[in-house]
Short mmCIF file of C-alpha atoms in Angstrom, two decimals:
data_model
loop_
_atom_site.label_atom_id
_atom_site.label_comp_id
_atom_site.label_asym_id
_atom_site.label_seq_id
_atom_site.Cartn_x
_atom_site.Cartn_y
_atom_site.Cartn_z
CA UNK A 1 -19.06 -10.32 19.09
CA UNK A 2 -17.26 -10.24 21.73
CA UNK A 3 -13.16 -11.13 22.10
CA UNK A 4 -13.55 -13.66 24.73
CA UNK A 5 -13.42 -17.33 23.56
CA UNK A 6 -13.95 -20.15 26.05
CA UNK A 7 -13.11 -23.46 25.56
CA UNK A 8 -14.49 -25.81 28.31
CA UNK A 9 -12.15 -28.68 30.06
CA UNK A 10 -14.74 -31.25 30.02
CA UNK A 11 -17.42 -31.59 27.15
CA UNK A 12 -19.70 -33.46 29.04
CA UNK A 13 -19.05 -31.10 32.12
CA UNK A 14 -20.50 -28.15 30.47
CA UNK A 15 -23.99 -27.45 30.75
CA UNK A 16 -25.77 -23.50 31.14
CA UNK A 17 -26.29 -23.87 34.87
CA UNK A 18 -22.41 -25.09 35.31
CA UNK A 19 -20.44 -22.26 33.93
CA UNK A 20 -16.95 -22.85 32.41
CA UNK A 21 -14.05 -22.29 35.25
CA UNK A 22 -12.38 -18.90 35.06
CA UNK A 23 -9.10 -20.24 33.90
CA UNK A 24 -10.83 -21.57 30.61
CA UNK A 25 -11.61 -17.50 29.18
CA UNK A 26 -9.27 -16.00 27.09
CA UNK A 27 -9.29 -12.63 25.64
CA UNK A 28 -8.37 -12.03 22.21
CA UNK A 29 -6.95 -9.29 20.71
CA UNK A 30 -7.00 -7.77 17.15
CA UNK A 31 -3.13 -7.68 15.56
CA UNK A 32 -2.86 -3.92 15.93
CA UNK A 33 -4.83 -3.53 19.30
CA UNK A 34 -2.04 -4.47 21.54
CA UNK A 35 0.30 -2.00 20.18
CA UNK A 36 -2.83 1.07 19.83
CA UNK A 37 -3.52 -0.18 23.92
CA UNK A 38 0.53 0.35 24.74
CA UNK A 39 0.30 3.73 22.04
CA UNK A 40 -2.92 4.97 24.26
CA UNK A 41 -1.55 3.89 27.68
CA UNK A 42 2.08 5.24 27.28
CA UNK A 43 2.77 8.85 28.12
CA UNK A 44 4.55 10.36 24.69
CA UNK A 45 8.07 12.36 25.41
CA UNK A 46 8.11 14.89 22.25
CA UNK A 47 5.66 16.63 21.30
CA UNK A 48 4.99 15.26 17.70
CA UNK A 49 4.14 11.90 19.70
CA UNK A 50 1.98 13.81 21.78
CA UNK A 51 -0.17 15.53 19.19
CA UNK A 52 -0.26 11.89 17.16
CA UNK A 53 -1.72 10.64 20.39
CA UNK A 54 -4.59 13.49 20.44
CA UNK A 55 -5.42 12.84 17.19
CA UNK A 56 -5.64 8.95 17.57
CA UNK A 57 -7.79 9.54 20.23
CA UNK A 58 -10.00 11.99 18.52
CA UNK A 59 -10.17 9.55 15.58
CA UNK A 60 -11.67 6.97 17.70
CA UNK A 61 -14.07 9.44 18.69
CA UNK A 62 -15.11 10.38 15.03
CA UNK A 63 -15.30 6.78 13.84
CA UNK A 64 -17.53 5.27 16.33
CA UNK A 65 -19.69 8.75 15.38
CA UNK A 66 -19.48 7.89 11.79
CA UNK A 67 -20.59 4.49 12.32
CA UNK A 68 -23.48 5.36 14.03
CA UNK A 69 -24.69 7.22 11.29
CA UNK A 70 -23.91 4.63 8.74
CA UNK A 71 -26.11 1.71 10.71
CA UNK A 72 -29.01 4.47 10.96
CA UNK A 73 -28.53 5.12 7.74
CA UNK A 74 -28.56 1.44 6.35
CA UNK A 75 -31.65 1.16 8.75
CA UNK A 76 -33.64 4.01 6.71
CA UNK A 77 -32.81 2.14 3.41
CA UNK A 78 -33.89 -1.11 4.53
CA UNK A 79 -37.00 0.17 5.94
CA UNK A 80 -37.64 2.11 2.55
CA UNK A 81 -36.65 -1.31 0.54
CA UNK A 82 -38.62 -3.53 2.65
CA UNK A 83 -41.96 -1.24 2.94
CA UNK A 84 -41.47 -0.75 -1.12
CA UNK A 85 -41.60 -4.59 -1.92
CA UNK A 86 -44.47 -5.30 0.49
CA UNK A 87 -46.55 -2.14 -1.25
CA UNK A 88 -45.19 -3.96 -4.65
CA UNK A 89 -46.86 -7.11 -3.27
CA UNK A 90 -43.25 -8.93 -3.69
CA UNK A 91 -42.75 -12.43 -2.08
CA UNK A 92 -39.40 -10.81 -0.71
CA UNK A 93 -41.58 -8.45 1.33
CA UNK A 94 -42.73 -11.33 2.79
CA UNK A 95 -39.35 -12.37 4.92
CA UNK A 96 -39.98 -8.99 7.16
CA UNK A 97 -42.34 -8.43 9.41
CA UNK A 98 -45.03 -5.74 8.17
CA UNK A 99 -43.57 -2.54 8.41
CA UNK A 100 -45.86 0.43 9.69
CA UNK A 101 -44.44 4.32 8.92
CA UNK A 102 -44.74 4.72 12.77
CA UNK A 103 -41.53 2.25 12.67
CA UNK A 104 -40.17 5.26 10.39
CA UNK A 105 -39.61 7.97 13.07
CA UNK A 106 -37.40 6.55 15.57
CA UNK A 107 -35.42 5.05 12.75
CA UNK A 108 -35.12 8.80 11.57
CA UNK A 109 -35.01 10.53 14.81
CA UNK A 110 -31.69 8.22 15.69
CA UNK A 111 -30.20 9.21 12.58
CA UNK A 112 -30.84 12.68 13.22
CA UNK A 113 -29.14 11.76 16.60
CA UNK A 114 -26.32 10.41 15.75
CA UNK A 115 -25.79 13.44 12.58
CA UNK A 116 -26.11 16.06 15.13
CA UNK A 117 -23.63 14.05 17.17
CA UNK A 118 -20.73 13.47 14.58
CA UNK A 119 -21.34 17.24 14.00
CA UNK A 120 -19.76 17.66 17.71
CA UNK A 121 -17.32 15.03 17.84
CA UNK A 122 -13.75 16.44 17.33
CA UNK A 123 -12.20 16.08 14.07
CA UNK A 124 -9.14 14.73 13.99
CA UNK A 125 -8.07 15.61 10.44
CA UNK A 126 -9.23 18.15 7.83
CA UNK A 127 -11.43 15.91 5.62
CA UNK A 128 -13.56 15.60 8.84
CA UNK A 129 -13.71 18.96 9.03
CA UNK A 130 -14.49 19.27 4.90
CA UNK A 131 -17.14 17.01 6.08
CA UNK A 132 -18.95 19.04 8.40
CA UNK A 133 -18.83 21.91 6.59
CA UNK A 134 -20.31 20.47 3.43
CA UNK A 135 -22.93 18.77 5.76
CA UNK A 136 -23.37 22.27 7.03
CA UNK A 137 -23.99 23.56 3.69
CA UNK A 138 -26.90 20.91 2.57
CA UNK A 139 -27.87 21.61 5.97
CA UNK A 140 -28.13 18.48 7.35
CA UNK A 141 -28.55 19.63 10.42
CA UNK A 142 -32.21 21.22 9.93
CA UNK A 143 -33.96 18.73 11.65
CA UNK A 144 -31.40 18.29 14.95
CA UNK A 145 -31.68 20.41 17.97
CA UNK A 146 -28.33 22.10 16.51
CA UNK A 147 -27.83 25.46 15.64
CA UNK A 148 -26.14 26.53 12.80
CA UNK A 149 -23.95 28.81 15.28
CA UNK A 150 -22.75 25.79 17.31
CA UNK A 151 -22.05 23.97 14.33
CA UNK A 152 -19.79 26.11 13.17
CA UNK A 153 -18.16 27.42 16.33
CA UNK A 154 -17.36 23.32 16.60
CA UNK A 155 -15.79 23.61 13.39
CA UNK A 156 -13.76 26.85 14.17
CA UNK A 157 -12.68 24.66 17.40
CA UNK A 158 -11.46 21.70 15.11
CA UNK A 159 -9.84 24.49 13.05
CA UNK A 160 -8.07 25.63 16.70
CA UNK A 161 -6.55 22.09 17.82
CA UNK A 162 -5.43 20.76 14.01
CA UNK A 163 -3.63 24.33 13.82
CA UNK A 164 -2.32 23.99 17.29
CA UNK A 165 -1.57 20.12 17.05
CA UNK A 166 0.38 19.69 13.78
CA UNK A 167 1.36 16.23 12.59
CA UNK A 168 4.76 17.64 11.60
CA UNK A 169 6.94 20.82 12.25
CA UNK A 170 9.03 22.45 9.32
CA UNK A 171 12.79 22.11 9.91
CA UNK A 172 12.93 26.29 10.66
CA UNK A 173 10.35 25.34 13.75
CA UNK A 174 12.27 22.48 14.98
CA UNK A 175 15.40 23.95 15.29
CA UNK A 176 14.54 27.49 16.87
#
């Protein structure tokens, strides 16, 4: 979905081969987008603000990677559901293209690629590190190209980052 809205100046003059004048194009921003954009573009003055900016950048990357995993997981579930109703001969299966086993392989490959990307995406909070540790223990990396050592190294880097870039400092540290 695009954030660009176009408004024709004259309804009769609009046609696919007659593009709209550029003065009729408006870009919309979501309520928090302007603040987030200013925050990302401005240079923070305090160490806490610099840490917050770094974490915000990591959060955005994590969310994108997480959305990919959710998307491909949903695709796998949908493929399974469609295949199941088609095998059972239910009329709901007629709403979809005939599923083949060969359709499953690219979906699973993309899911595995998304999981691998999420393992390597820098974590912005402790709960993300916890997810990585649990997923590693559950061997979710098993069918990816990632080794256990590579994921453990990424987790160690995340832990080091969070220790070096705290969200708050204790009062004793601030006055020292």
